[in-house]
Amino acid sequence: MYTSTRLSTRRGLLAGAAATLLAVTSVQSVAAQAAEPSASLSPATVHVDFGAREGHLPRSERLNNFGNVTAWPDQRAGDVKFLNRQGLHGDVYRIWLSSPNAPDRMNVFDTCDLKTQRCDLSKLDAYLTEASAVSDSVLINLNPTDFVEGKRPMKDLEPLLELIVRSVKAEYPRMKYVEAFNEPDWQFHGLQRKQGVPADKTTLQPGGLYRFYAPYYKAVDKINKGLRRADRIELGGPALSWMDPKWMKPFLDDYAADRDPRKRLDFLAYHAYLAWDDDYQTPAMYKGDLRVVAKQRETLLGWFKERRIHQRIPSYVTETGVYPGPAYDDTDPKKDYVRTAAGMATYSYYFANQPDTYMFNWCVRHRVEERKDQLVTRTPNGPRKDTFTPYGNMMLMQSKMKDGRVVAVADGPLEGDNGVYAMASKDRTGASLMVWNWQHVGDRGYRTTIDMSRMPSKLRNHPVRQLMYRVDQNTSNYFSDPAKAGLQLVDSKIVRPGRTHTTTVDLTPNAIYLIVLERA
């Protein structure tokens, strides 16, 4: 994974055989688990060429978010231990140090004092400590709400940011990234437009955003001068609610025009849920067609080129989701949980195909919206310990993939963005393939033949254990069967592949398979 200083890809805490066993709760035959008769399934084919390398497999499961500091704090320490055991230790976790949903005593803009030059981080200590324990690096989001709203003088923003970032870095050295703003286009403009405020009367207009960003890079520059190169902080923003040209272009215009040698934009951040019309009255949900994100990097590169901005500034999609805010497809969320799992796999696919683009998952446990949860949180008896939702189980599948991406092409027809998707990988330990049927609210299923060619030499003509895991409406799904909420191993057998190997899976709507091949 590459950024201007390359995100850590330390493997030390990733799952070994013991962690794999923790996730497996039963072994059943594929046939016994089929949710529909094969006669109702359309044919599809996936072609995998293990001899055609495509670089490192993007690891979106290692880029994640905690909800804000008030989101299920009693569960967080146990969640960290569980995630680490399961092999979902992160490269980067994003956390919130100035969330509007947290009390003032948990907002660093209020707990750091310029007069005393001290920060009281005691109410945030557990949050920062747990984020540092679950990830190699921590990204802190700092949103200067009071300054944008004119409640505090601009002259205080730079020194206060310097005090905050310096204090956090000193006590929590895994803090590596600072993200400026959180959806400023919505918080200070779009929400007011939706309520009928004229565009020129909102708190902030697009051309006014960069003036609040400049104090961030000036503060970070001062701190970095006292740090070793390996420990220096990276800064990015503006974390727009979507990649809106009305906001992103003026921000980039002002960055390009800024002649201060201290300026820095180590990553460009935005979110992926939806787009708004000009008046912020009608959202266009990405879940209607996830292909909308497929060429975002290409668009950004065009904007960079027009402004002579360095082309390798990476894109950090720091929030990604099928259901923005309180959105849903079914009022009963049972089906939406599986839609989230398949939808997030599809987002991951589209972002993985774009260079210098890093998709963050959202989130471990959400404060109020259950369809975003990776761990089961909303039950009659409260949050469940050590229990993945279907979305969490999909991420667990991703963690079991091998490290080197290879070519995988699905031949099944797409109806819009609906249809069969695949990603495959290999390394010295074996081979792996994820294949899924993103249908959103559609109902088409596929009997999918998987043709594998140029099998890795270490697997050819040897006994190989073929493991199949599945997530669907009835499998690896707490909301269908709490006793089988863990990632279900639905088939395990010994095969002897030659140069090629073929297998077949039945993909019901939004079903996901992971196939792992390793020497027996």
Short mmCIF file of C-alpha atoms in Angstrom, two decimals:
data_model
loop_
_atom_site.label_atom_id
_atom_site.label_comp_id
_atom_site.label_asym_id
_atom_site.label_seq_id
_atom_site.Cartn_x
_atom_site.Cartn_y
_atom_site.Cartn_z
CA MET A 1 0.00 0.00 0.00
CA TYR A 2 1.62 3.23 -1.11
CA THR A 3 1.29 6.86 -0.06
CA SER A 4 3.86 9.61 0.04
CA THR A 5 5.63 7.75 2.83
CA ARG A 6 3.91 4.39 2.32
CA LEU A 7 1.38 3.09 4.77
CA SER A 8 2.61 0.33 7.03
CA THR A 9 1.85 -3.19 5.86
CA ARG A 10 3.17 -5.02 8.88
CA ARG A 11 1.90 -8.57 8.86
CA GLY A 12 2.92 -9.61 12.37
CA LEU A 13 -0.55 -9.59 13.90
CA LEU A 14 -2.41 -11.07 10.96
CA ALA A 15 -4.14 -14.36 11.41
CA GLY A 16 -2.33 -17.65 11.41
CA ALA A 17 -3.85 -21.08 11.61
CA ALA A 18 -5.10 -20.54 15.14
CA ALA A 19 -7.02 -17.39 14.21
CA THR A 20 -8.49 -19.18 11.22
CA LEU A 21 -9.87 -21.87 13.46
CA LEU A 22 -11.47 -19.28 15.72
CA ALA A 23 -13.58 -18.03 12.82
CA VAL A 24 -14.75 -21.42 11.63
CA THR A 25 -17.82 -22.64 13.41
CA SER A 26 -19.05 -25.46 11.24
CA VAL A 27 -18.33 -27.51 8.13
CA GLN A 28 -21.19 -28.41 5.83
CA SER A 29 -21.51 -29.43 2.23
CA VAL A 30 -22.10 -26.77 -0.38
CA ALA A 31 -25.07 -28.66 -1.70
CA ALA A 32 -26.73 -28.79 1.69
CA GLN A 33 -26.35 -25.02 2.04
CA ALA A 34 -27.73 -24.03 -1.37
CA ALA A 35 -30.46 -21.47 -0.81
CA GLU A 36 -32.15 -22.01 -4.20
CA PRO A 37 -32.41 -24.91 -6.63
CA SER A 38 -29.90 -24.72 -9.47
CA ALA A 39 -32.74 -24.55 -12.02
CA SER A 40 -33.45 -20.96 -10.88
CA LEU A 41 -29.86 -19.85 -11.38
CA SER A 42 -28.44 -18.27 -14.52
CA PRO A 43 -25.05 -19.46 -15.79
CA ALA A 44 -21.91 -17.39 -15.19
CA THR A 45 -18.19 -18.03 -15.49
CA VAL A 46 -15.17 -16.62 -13.69
CA HIS A 47 -11.75 -16.99 -15.33
CA VAL A 48 -8.72 -16.80 -13.03
CA ASP A 49 -5.18 -16.70 -14.43
CA PHE A 50 -2.75 -17.29 -11.57
CA GLY A 51 0.14 -16.61 -13.94
CA ALA A 52 -0.97 -13.02 -14.64
CA ARG A 53 0.16 -10.90 -11.73
CA GLU A 54 -1.39 -7.53 -10.91
CA GLY A 55 0.79 -6.38 -8.02
CA HIS A 56 -0.10 -6.45 -4.35
CA LEU A 57 -3.67 -7.22 -3.38
CA PRO A 58 -5.24 -4.02 -2.02
CA ARG A 59 -6.12 -4.57 1.63
CA SER A 60 -9.18 -2.45 2.30
CA GLU A 61 -10.04 -4.59 5.34
CA ARG A 62 -7.00 -3.05 7.06
CA LEU A 63 -8.33 0.49 6.64
CA ASN A 64 -11.15 1.05 9.08
CA ASN A 65 -13.06 3.45 11.32
CA PHE A 66 -14.13 3.46 14.91
CA GLY A 67 -17.31 5.38 15.57
CA ASN A 68 -16.80 8.48 17.69
CA VAL A 69 -15.64 8.26 21.30
CA THR A 70 -19.21 7.82 22.57
CA ALA A 71 -19.98 4.88 20.26
CA TRP A 72 -20.16 1.78 22.46
CA PRO A 73 -17.08 2.53 24.59
CA ASP A 74 -17.72 -0.38 26.97
CA GLN A 75 -17.32 -2.83 24.09
CA ARG A 76 -14.29 -1.25 22.43
CA ALA A 77 -11.45 -2.87 24.40
CA GLY A 78 -12.94 -6.33 23.86
CA ASP A 79 -13.57 -5.54 20.21
CA VAL A 80 -9.90 -4.65 19.74
CA LYS A 81 -8.77 -7.97 21.17
CA PHE A 82 -11.27 -9.86 19.01
CA LEU A 83 -10.32 -8.04 15.81
CA ASN A 84 -6.63 -8.68 16.44
CA ARG A 85 -7.23 -12.37 17.14
CA GLN A 86 -9.26 -12.73 13.97
CA GLY A 87 -6.55 -11.27 11.74
CA LEU A 88 -8.16 -7.87 11.27
CA HIS A 89 -5.42 -5.79 12.82
CA GLY A 90 -5.36 -2.57 10.82
CA ASP A 91 -2.85 -0.62 8.81
CA VAL A 92 -4.77 2.59 9.59
CA TYR A 93 -7.75 3.26 11.86
CA ARG A 94 -9.54 6.59 11.67
CA ILE A 95 -10.87 8.16 14.88
CA TRP A 96 -12.61 11.38 15.90
CA LEU A 97 -11.20 13.92 18.32
CA SER A 98 -13.73 16.69 17.69
CA SER A 99 -17.01 14.96 16.90
CA PRO A 100 -20.13 17.17 17.15
CA ASN A 101 -21.90 14.17 18.70
CA ALA A 102 -19.49 14.01 21.64
CA PRO A 103 -19.60 16.26 24.72
CA ASP A 104 -17.20 19.20 24.94
CA ARG A 105 -14.99 17.38 27.45
CA MET A 106 -14.24 14.88 24.68
CA ASN A 107 -13.47 17.49 22.01
CA VAL A 108 -9.77 18.41 21.84
CA PHE A 109 -10.58 21.91 20.65
CA ASP A 110 -12.13 22.40 24.10
CA THR A 111 -9.76 20.32 26.25
CA CYS A 112 -6.57 21.97 24.96
CA ASP A 113 -5.77 25.39 26.40
CA LEU A 114 -3.55 27.90 24.63
CA LYS A 115 -2.95 29.88 27.84
CA THR A 116 -1.59 26.93 29.80
CA GLN A 117 -0.21 25.15 26.70
CA ARG A 118 -1.67 21.92 28.02
CA CYS A 119 -4.12 19.35 26.71
CA ASP A 120 -6.33 17.22 28.92
CA LEU A 121 -6.66 13.97 26.97
CA SER A 122 -7.88 11.89 29.90
CA LYS A 123 -11.41 11.47 28.54
CA LEU A 124 -9.98 10.34 25.21
CA ASP A 125 -7.22 8.13 26.58
CA ALA A 126 -9.02 4.79 26.28
CA TYR A 127 -10.19 5.68 22.76
CA LEU A 128 -6.70 6.63 21.57
CA THR A 129 -5.09 3.69 23.34
CA GLU A 130 -7.50 1.18 21.82
CA ALA A 131 -7.08 2.64 18.33
CA SER A 132 -3.30 2.33 18.77
CA ALA A 133 -3.71 -1.31 19.84
CA VAL A 134 -5.84 -2.35 16.85
CA SER A 135 -3.78 -0.66 14.15
CA ASP A 136 -0.22 0.11 13.11
CA SER A 137 -1.15 3.75 12.50
CA VAL A 138 -3.91 6.08 13.63
CA LEU A 139 -5.60 8.83 11.62
CA ILE A 140 -7.20 11.58 13.72
CA ASN A 141 -10.01 13.68 12.32
CA LEU A 142 -9.94 17.30 13.50
CA ASN A 143 -12.91 19.44 12.51
CA PRO A 144 -12.59 23.19 13.30
CA THR A 145 -16.31 23.83 13.75
CA ASP A 146 -16.10 26.83 16.10
CA PHE A 147 -13.61 28.58 13.83
CA VAL A 148 -15.67 28.07 10.67
CA GLU A 149 -18.77 29.29 12.49
CA GLY A 150 -16.93 32.38 13.72
CA LYS A 151 -17.19 31.54 17.41
CA ARG A 152 -13.41 31.64 17.90
CA PRO A 153 -10.79 33.94 16.33
CA MET A 154 -8.88 32.63 13.32
CA LYS A 155 -5.58 33.72 14.86
CA ASP A 156 -5.98 30.94 17.44
CA LEU A 157 -6.53 28.10 14.96
CA GLU A 158 -2.90 27.44 13.97
CA PRO A 159 -1.41 27.52 17.50
CA LEU A 160 -4.29 25.44 18.85
CA LEU A 161 -3.82 22.84 16.12
CA GLU A 162 -0.11 22.75 16.87
CA LEU A 163 -0.81 22.18 20.56
CA ILE A 164 -3.40 19.46 19.86
CA VAL A 165 -1.36 17.51 17.32
CA ARG A 166 1.90 17.83 19.24
CA SER A 167 0.22 16.62 22.47
CA VAL A 168 -1.52 13.66 20.83
CA LYS A 169 1.64 12.61 18.97
CA ALA A 170 3.71 12.74 22.18
CA GLU A 171 1.36 10.46 24.12
CA TYR A 172 0.14 8.24 21.27
CA PRO A 173 3.04 7.88 18.81
CA ARG A 174 1.06 5.67 16.44
CA MET A 175 -0.86 8.76 15.43
CA LYS A 176 0.48 9.20 11.89
CA TYR A 177 -2.23 11.04 9.94
CA VAL A 178 -4.29 14.19 10.48
CA GLU A 179 -7.46 14.71 8.47
CA ALA A 180 -8.78 18.27 8.28
CA PHE A 181 -12.58 18.70 8.33
CA ASN A 182 -15.41 16.20 8.18
CA GLU A 183 -17.96 16.77 5.42
CA PRO A 184 -17.67 20.58 5.54
CA ASP A 185 -19.69 20.84 2.33
CA TRP A 186 -22.64 19.31 4.18
CA GLN A 187 -22.10 20.59 7.72
CA PHE A 188 -21.59 24.25 6.84
CA HIS A 189 -23.49 24.49 3.56
CA GLY A 190 -25.55 21.55 2.27
CA LEU A 191 -27.63 21.04 5.40
CA GLN A 192 -28.55 24.72 5.42
CA ARG A 193 -29.37 24.66 1.71
CA LYS A 194 -31.65 21.69 2.32
CA GLN A 195 -33.42 23.78 4.95
CA GLY A 196 -33.96 26.60 2.45
CA VAL A 197 -31.06 28.95 3.23
CA PRO A 198 -29.84 30.74 0.07
CA ALA A 199 -26.46 29.55 -1.19
CA ASP A 200 -24.75 32.88 -0.46
CA LYS A 201 -26.12 32.98 3.10
CA THR A 202 -24.80 29.66 4.36
CA THR A 203 -21.99 29.49 6.90
CA LEU A 204 -19.43 28.51 4.25
CA GLN A 205 -19.18 28.65 0.49
CA PRO A 206 -16.86 26.46 -1.61
CA GLY A 207 -14.29 29.18 -2.19
CA GLY A 208 -13.88 29.77 1.54
CA LEU A 209 -12.74 26.31 2.62
CA TYR A 210 -9.00 26.48 1.97
CA ARG A 211 -8.37 29.39 4.33
CA PHE A 212 -9.23 27.03 7.19
CA TYR A 213 -6.90 24.34 5.80
CA ALA A 214 -3.75 26.47 5.66
CA PRO A 215 -3.38 26.65 9.47
CA TYR A 216 -3.27 22.85 9.53
CA TYR A 217 -0.22 22.54 7.30
CA LYS A 218 1.55 25.36 9.11
CA ALA A 219 1.01 23.63 12.45
CA VAL A 220 2.07 20.22 11.11
CA ASP A 221 5.19 21.72 9.56
CA LYS A 222 6.32 23.07 12.93
CA ILE A 223 5.78 19.71 14.61
CA ASN A 224 7.46 17.68 11.88
CA LYS A 225 10.66 19.72 12.16
CA GLY A 226 11.24 18.09 15.53
CA LEU A 227 10.44 14.53 14.45
CA ARG A 228 12.48 11.85 12.75
CA ARG A 229 11.52 11.37 9.11
CA ALA A 230 9.89 7.99 9.88
CA ASP A 231 7.73 9.58 12.58
CA ARG A 232 6.56 12.65 10.69
CA ILE A 233 2.87 13.36 10.42
CA GLU A 234 0.96 13.32 7.14
CA LEU A 235 -1.87 15.77 6.56
CA GLY A 236 -4.85 15.63 4.26
CA GLY A 237 -8.41 16.70 3.70
CA PRO A 238 -10.92 18.11 3.07
CA ALA A 239 -13.04 14.98 3.73
CA LEU A 240 -15.95 16.16 1.60
CA SER A 241 -19.23 14.26 1.87
CA TRP A 242 -18.76 13.31 -1.78
CA MET A 243 -16.32 14.07 -4.58
CA ASP A 244 -18.21 17.19 -5.51
CA PRO A 245 -16.46 19.31 -8.18
CA LYS A 246 -18.20 22.43 -6.84
CA TRP A 247 -16.15 22.04 -3.65
CA MET A 248 -13.12 20.02 -4.66
CA LYS A 249 -12.06 22.20 -7.59
CA PRO A 250 -11.95 25.48 -5.61
CA PHE A 251 -10.02 23.71 -2.84
CA LEU A 252 -7.47 22.44 -5.38
CA ASP A 253 -7.37 25.86 -7.09
CA ASP A 254 -6.39 27.49 -3.81
CA TYR A 255 -3.87 24.77 -2.99
CA ALA A 256 -2.22 25.13 -6.40
CA ALA A 257 -2.12 28.92 -6.03
CA ASP A 258 -0.63 28.80 -2.54
CA ARG A 259 3.07 29.75 -2.80
CA ASP A 260 3.94 28.92 0.80
CA PRO A 261 6.79 26.34 0.69
CA ARG A 262 5.36 24.72 3.82
CA LYS A 263 2.11 23.71 2.14
CA ARG A 264 1.34 20.01 2.07
CA LEU A 265 -1.48 17.76 0.94
CA ASP A 266 -0.30 14.25 1.66
CA PHE A 267 -3.68 12.74 0.81
CA LEU A 268 -6.93 14.00 -0.66
CA ALA A 269 -9.90 12.80 1.38
CA TYR A 270 -13.58 12.43 0.54
CA HIS A 271 -16.46 10.05 1.26
CA ALA A 272 -18.46 7.66 -0.91
CA TYR A 273 -22.16 7.27 -0.18
CA LEU A 274 -24.13 9.56 -2.48
CA ALA A 275 -24.18 12.74 -4.54
CA TRP A 276 -26.42 15.79 -4.11
CA ASP A 277 -28.21 18.01 -6.60
CA ASP A 278 -27.26 21.69 -6.66
CA ASP A 279 -29.91 22.66 -4.11
CA TYR A 280 -29.21 19.73 -1.75
CA GLN A 281 -32.79 18.56 -1.96
CA THR A 282 -32.44 15.17 -3.66
CA PRO A 283 -29.62 12.71 -3.02
CA ALA A 284 -28.50 10.18 -5.62
CA MET A 285 -27.54 7.11 -3.59
CA TYR A 286 -24.51 5.27 -4.93
CA LYS A 287 -26.14 1.95 -3.97
CA GLY A 288 -28.32 2.37 -7.05
CA ASP A 289 -25.23 1.81 -9.21
CA LEU A 290 -21.84 1.46 -7.52
CA ARG A 291 -20.04 1.93 -10.82
CA VAL A 292 -20.31 5.66 -10.14
CA VAL A 293 -17.05 5.41 -8.16
CA ALA A 294 -15.18 3.37 -10.80
CA LYS A 295 -13.44 6.33 -12.48
CA GLN A 296 -13.12 8.79 -9.62
CA ARG A 297 -9.33 8.58 -9.59
CA GLU A 298 -9.21 9.28 -13.31
CA THR A 299 -11.32 12.38 -12.73
CA LEU A 300 -9.07 13.55 -9.89
CA LEU A 301 -5.95 13.04 -11.98
CA GLY A 302 -7.47 15.30 -14.61
CA TRP A 303 -8.08 17.98 -11.98
CA PHE A 304 -4.51 17.58 -10.69
CA LYS A 305 -3.07 17.86 -14.18
CA GLU A 306 -5.07 21.02 -14.96
CA ARG A 307 -3.55 22.66 -11.86
CA ARG A 308 -0.06 21.13 -12.13
CA ILE A 309 -0.52 19.33 -8.83
CA HIS A 310 1.59 16.24 -8.15
CA GLN A 311 -0.17 13.21 -9.66
CA ARG A 312 0.76 10.76 -6.89
CA ILE A 313 -1.15 12.45 -4.08
CA PRO A 314 -3.29 9.48 -3.01
CA SER A 315 -7.06 9.42 -2.62
CA TYR A 316 -8.28 8.41 0.83
CA VAL A 317 -11.96 7.50 0.74
CA THR A 318 -12.20 7.77 4.52
CA GLU A 319 -15.84 6.72 4.73
CA THR A 320 -17.60 4.31 2.42
CA GLY A 321 -21.09 2.93 2.74
CA VAL A 322 -24.12 1.42 1.10
CA TYR A 323 -26.53 3.20 3.47
CA PRO A 324 -25.71 6.86 4.23
CA GLY A 325 -27.18 8.27 7.42
CA PRO A 326 -30.42 6.49 8.32
CA ALA A 327 -31.00 5.20 4.77
CA TYR A 328 -32.34 1.67 4.21
CA ASP A 329 -33.96 -0.61 1.66
CA ASP A 330 -36.06 -2.71 4.04
CA THR A 331 -37.44 -1.44 7.33
CA ASP A 332 -36.51 -4.84 8.74
CA PRO A 333 -32.72 -4.71 8.37
CA LYS A 334 -32.11 -8.46 8.00
CA LYS A 335 -31.71 -8.34 4.23
CA ASP A 336 -29.93 -5.00 4.35
CA TYR A 337 -27.15 -6.54 6.45
CA VAL A 338 -26.27 -8.91 3.61
CA ARG A 339 -26.66 -6.15 1.05
CA THR A 340 -24.12 -4.14 3.02
CA ALA A 341 -21.65 -7.06 2.93
CA ALA A 342 -21.94 -7.58 -0.84
CA GLY A 343 -22.07 -3.85 -1.53
CA MET A 344 -18.91 -3.15 0.45
CA ALA A 345 -17.12 -5.97 -1.38
CA THR A 346 -18.18 -4.29 -4.64
CA TYR A 347 -16.99 -0.86 -3.52
CA SER A 348 -13.67 -2.50 -2.59
CA TYR A 349 -13.43 -4.01 -6.07
CA TYR A 350 -14.00 -0.70 -7.86
CA PHE A 351 -11.58 1.23 -5.67
CA ALA A 352 -8.95 -1.55 -5.89
CA ASN A 353 -8.89 -1.08 -9.66
CA GLN A 354 -7.82 2.58 -9.29
CA PRO A 355 -4.19 3.50 -8.58
CA ASP A 356 -3.24 5.36 -5.40
CA THR A 357 -6.75 4.94 -4.00
CA TYR A 358 -7.47 3.65 -0.50
CA MET A 359 -10.96 2.79 0.68
CA PHE A 360 -11.69 2.93 4.41
CA ASN A 361 -14.46 0.78 5.88
CA TRP A 362 -17.14 2.38 8.03
CA CYS A 363 -17.37 1.23 10.83
CA VAL A 364 -16.75 -1.26 13.71
CA ARG A 365 -19.85 -0.23 15.67
CA HIS A 366 -21.89 2.78 14.64
CA ARG A 367 -23.33 5.03 17.28
CA VAL A 368 -26.93 4.78 15.99
CA GLU A 369 -27.14 3.19 12.52
CA GLU A 370 -27.12 -0.60 12.60
CA ARG A 371 -26.66 -1.23 8.87
CA LYS A 372 -23.10 0.10 9.14
CA ASP A 373 -22.01 -2.25 11.96
CA GLN A 374 -19.21 -4.77 11.47
CA LEU A 375 -19.92 -6.32 14.87
CA VAL A 376 -23.42 -7.26 16.03
CA THR A 377 -24.65 -4.40 18.19
CA ARG A 378 -28.46 -4.13 18.06
CA THR A 379 -30.09 -7.09 19.76
CA PRO A 380 -32.80 -7.30 22.44
CA ASN A 381 -30.03 -8.06 24.93
CA GLY A 382 -27.65 -5.34 23.75
CA PRO A 383 -24.34 -5.61 21.89
CA ARG A 384 -22.95 -9.07 21.24
CA LYS A 385 -19.38 -9.86 22.16
CA ASP A 386 -17.02 -11.28 19.51
CA THR A 387 -19.71 -11.59 16.84
CA PHE A 388 -19.43 -10.36 13.27
CA THR A 389 -22.30 -9.11 11.15
CA PRO A 390 -22.30 -10.33 7.53
CA TYR A 391 -20.27 -7.19 6.70
CA GLY A 392 -17.70 -8.12 9.34
CA ASN A 393 -17.54 -11.67 7.99
CA MET A 394 -16.92 -10.30 4.49
CA MET A 395 -13.94 -8.36 5.84
CA LEU A 396 -12.74 -11.53 7.56
CA MET A 397 -12.87 -13.26 4.16
CA GLN A 398 -10.73 -10.47 2.70
CA SER A 399 -8.16 -10.96 5.47
CA LYS A 400 -7.74 -14.62 4.43
CA MET A 401 -6.83 -13.74 0.86
CA LYS A 402 -3.24 -14.21 -0.31
CA ASP A 403 -1.02 -11.20 -0.89
CA GLY A 404 -0.34 -11.08 -4.65
CA ARG A 405 -3.27 -10.09 -6.85
CA VAL A 406 -3.80 -11.99 -10.11
CA VAL A 407 -6.21 -11.56 -12.99
CA ALA A 408 -9.80 -12.65 -12.35
CA VAL A 409 -12.54 -11.87 -14.86
CA ALA A 410 -16.26 -12.56 -14.42
CA ASP A 411 -18.07 -13.27 -17.69
CA GLY A 412 -21.58 -13.17 -16.31
CA PRO A 413 -23.64 -10.26 -17.66
CA LEU A 414 -24.00 -7.12 -15.53
CA GLU A 415 -27.43 -5.54 -15.26
CA GLY A 416 -26.36 -2.06 -14.33
CA ASP A 417 -23.83 -2.83 -11.62
CA ASN A 418 -25.59 -6.06 -10.58
CA GLY A 419 -23.91 -9.38 -11.30
CA VAL A 420 -20.90 -11.57 -10.52
CA TYR A 421 -17.59 -10.07 -9.33
CA ALA A 422 -14.29 -11.73 -8.49
CA MET A 423 -10.86 -10.99 -7.03
CA ALA A 424 -8.06 -13.56 -6.83
CA SER A 425 -4.59 -13.75 -5.34
CA LYS A 426 -1.67 -16.04 -4.59
CA ASP A 427 1.52 -16.20 -2.59
CA ARG A 428 3.99 -18.87 -1.49
CA THR A 429 1.35 -20.37 0.86
CA GLY A 430 -1.31 -21.01 -1.78
CA ALA A 431 -4.08 -19.36 -3.78
CA SER A 432 -7.39 -17.65 -3.04
CA LEU A 433 -10.47 -16.28 -4.74
CA MET A 434 -13.41 -14.17 -3.60
CA VAL A 435 -16.47 -14.30 -5.83
CA TRP A 436 -19.82 -12.66 -5.14
CA ASN A 437 -23.14 -11.70 -6.64
CA TRP A 438 -23.97 -8.05 -5.97
CA GLN A 439 -27.68 -7.70 -6.54
CA HIS A 440 -28.66 -4.93 -4.13
CA VAL A 441 -32.45 -5.41 -4.21
CA GLY A 442 -32.37 -7.61 -7.32
CA ASP A 443 -33.22 -11.31 -7.24
CA ARG A 444 -31.01 -12.94 -9.88
CA GLY A 445 -28.82 -15.84 -8.84
CA TYR A 446 -25.96 -17.48 -10.73
CA ARG A 447 -24.54 -20.98 -10.98
CA THR A 448 -20.95 -19.88 -11.40
CA THR A 449 -18.22 -22.01 -12.96
CA ILE A 450 -14.75 -20.95 -11.82
CA ASP A 451 -12.03 -21.83 -14.32
CA MET A 452 -8.52 -21.47 -12.90
CA SER A 453 -5.53 -21.55 -15.24
CA ARG A 454 -1.76 -21.50 -14.73
CA MET A 455 -2.16 -22.78 -11.21
CA PRO A 456 0.76 -21.96 -8.88
CA SER A 457 3.50 -24.56 -9.35
CA LYS A 458 3.49 -25.52 -5.67
CA LEU A 459 -0.14 -26.63 -6.00
CA ARG A 460 0.11 -28.55 -9.27
CA ASN A 461 -0.14 -32.33 -9.10
CA HIS A 462 -0.13 -32.33 -5.30
CA PRO A 463 -2.86 -32.98 -2.74
CA VAL A 464 -4.41 -29.59 -2.06
CA ARG A 465 -6.99 -28.70 0.55
CA GLN A 466 -9.78 -26.63 -0.97
CA LEU A 467 -11.71 -24.60 1.62
CA MET A 468 -14.92 -22.77 0.83
CA TYR A 469 -16.50 -20.14 3.07
CA ARG A 470 -19.82 -18.42 2.42
CA VAL A 471 -21.80 -15.38 3.53
CA ASP A 472 -25.42 -15.06 2.44
CA GLN A 473 -28.91 -14.53 3.80
CA ASN A 474 -28.82 -17.82 5.70
CA THR A 475 -25.08 -18.43 6.20
CA SER A 476 -22.54 -16.65 8.40
CA ASN A 477 -25.41 -14.41 9.42
CA TYR A 478 -26.32 -13.79 13.06
CA PHE A 479 -29.69 -12.40 12.02
CA SER A 480 -30.75 -15.73 10.51
CA ASP A 481 -29.07 -18.07 12.99
CA PRO A 482 -27.23 -16.62 16.01
CA ALA A 483 -25.60 -19.99 16.67
CA LYS A 484 -23.85 -19.82 13.30
CA ALA A 485 -22.92 -16.15 13.20
CA GLY A 486 -19.22 -16.79 12.61
CA LEU A 487 -17.73 -17.20 9.16
CA GLN A 488 -18.96 -20.61 8.04
CA LEU A 489 -16.67 -23.12 6.35
CA VAL A 490 -19.21 -24.78 4.06
CA ASP A 491 -16.92 -27.20 2.24
CA SER A 492 -13.49 -28.73 2.79
CA LYS A 493 -11.99 -31.38 0.55
CA ILE A 494 -8.76 -32.62 -0.97
CA VAL A 495 -8.28 -31.93 -4.68
CA ARG A 496 -5.33 -32.54 -7.00
CA PRO A 497 -5.14 -29.69 -9.51
CA GLY A 498 -2.96 -29.79 -12.57
CA ARG A 499 -2.13 -26.75 -14.61
CA THR A 500 -5.85 -25.93 -14.46
CA HIS A 501 -8.59 -26.43 -11.91
CA THR A 502 -12.37 -25.96 -12.02
CA THR A 503 -15.04 -25.70 -9.39
CA THR A 504 -18.62 -24.45 -9.24
CA VAL A 505 -20.55 -22.34 -6.70
CA ASP A 506 -24.16 -21.22 -6.52
CA LEU A 507 -24.41 -17.48 -5.92
CA THR A 508 -27.81 -16.45 -4.63
CA PRO A 509 -28.52 -12.70 -4.44
CA ASN A 510 -25.72 -10.92 -2.52
CA ALA A 511 -23.99 -14.19 -1.65
CA ILE A 512 -20.21 -14.17 -1.22
CA TYR A 513 -17.76 -17.08 -1.45
CA LEU A 514 -14.13 -17.32 -0.43
CA ILE A 515 -12.14 -20.23 -1.87
CA VAL A 516 -8.71 -20.98 -0.42
CA LEU A 517 -6.31 -23.56 -1.91
CA GLU A 518 -3.28 -24.71 0.12
CA ARG A 519 -1.04 -27.79 0.08
CA ALA A 520 -2.52 -30.52 2.21
#
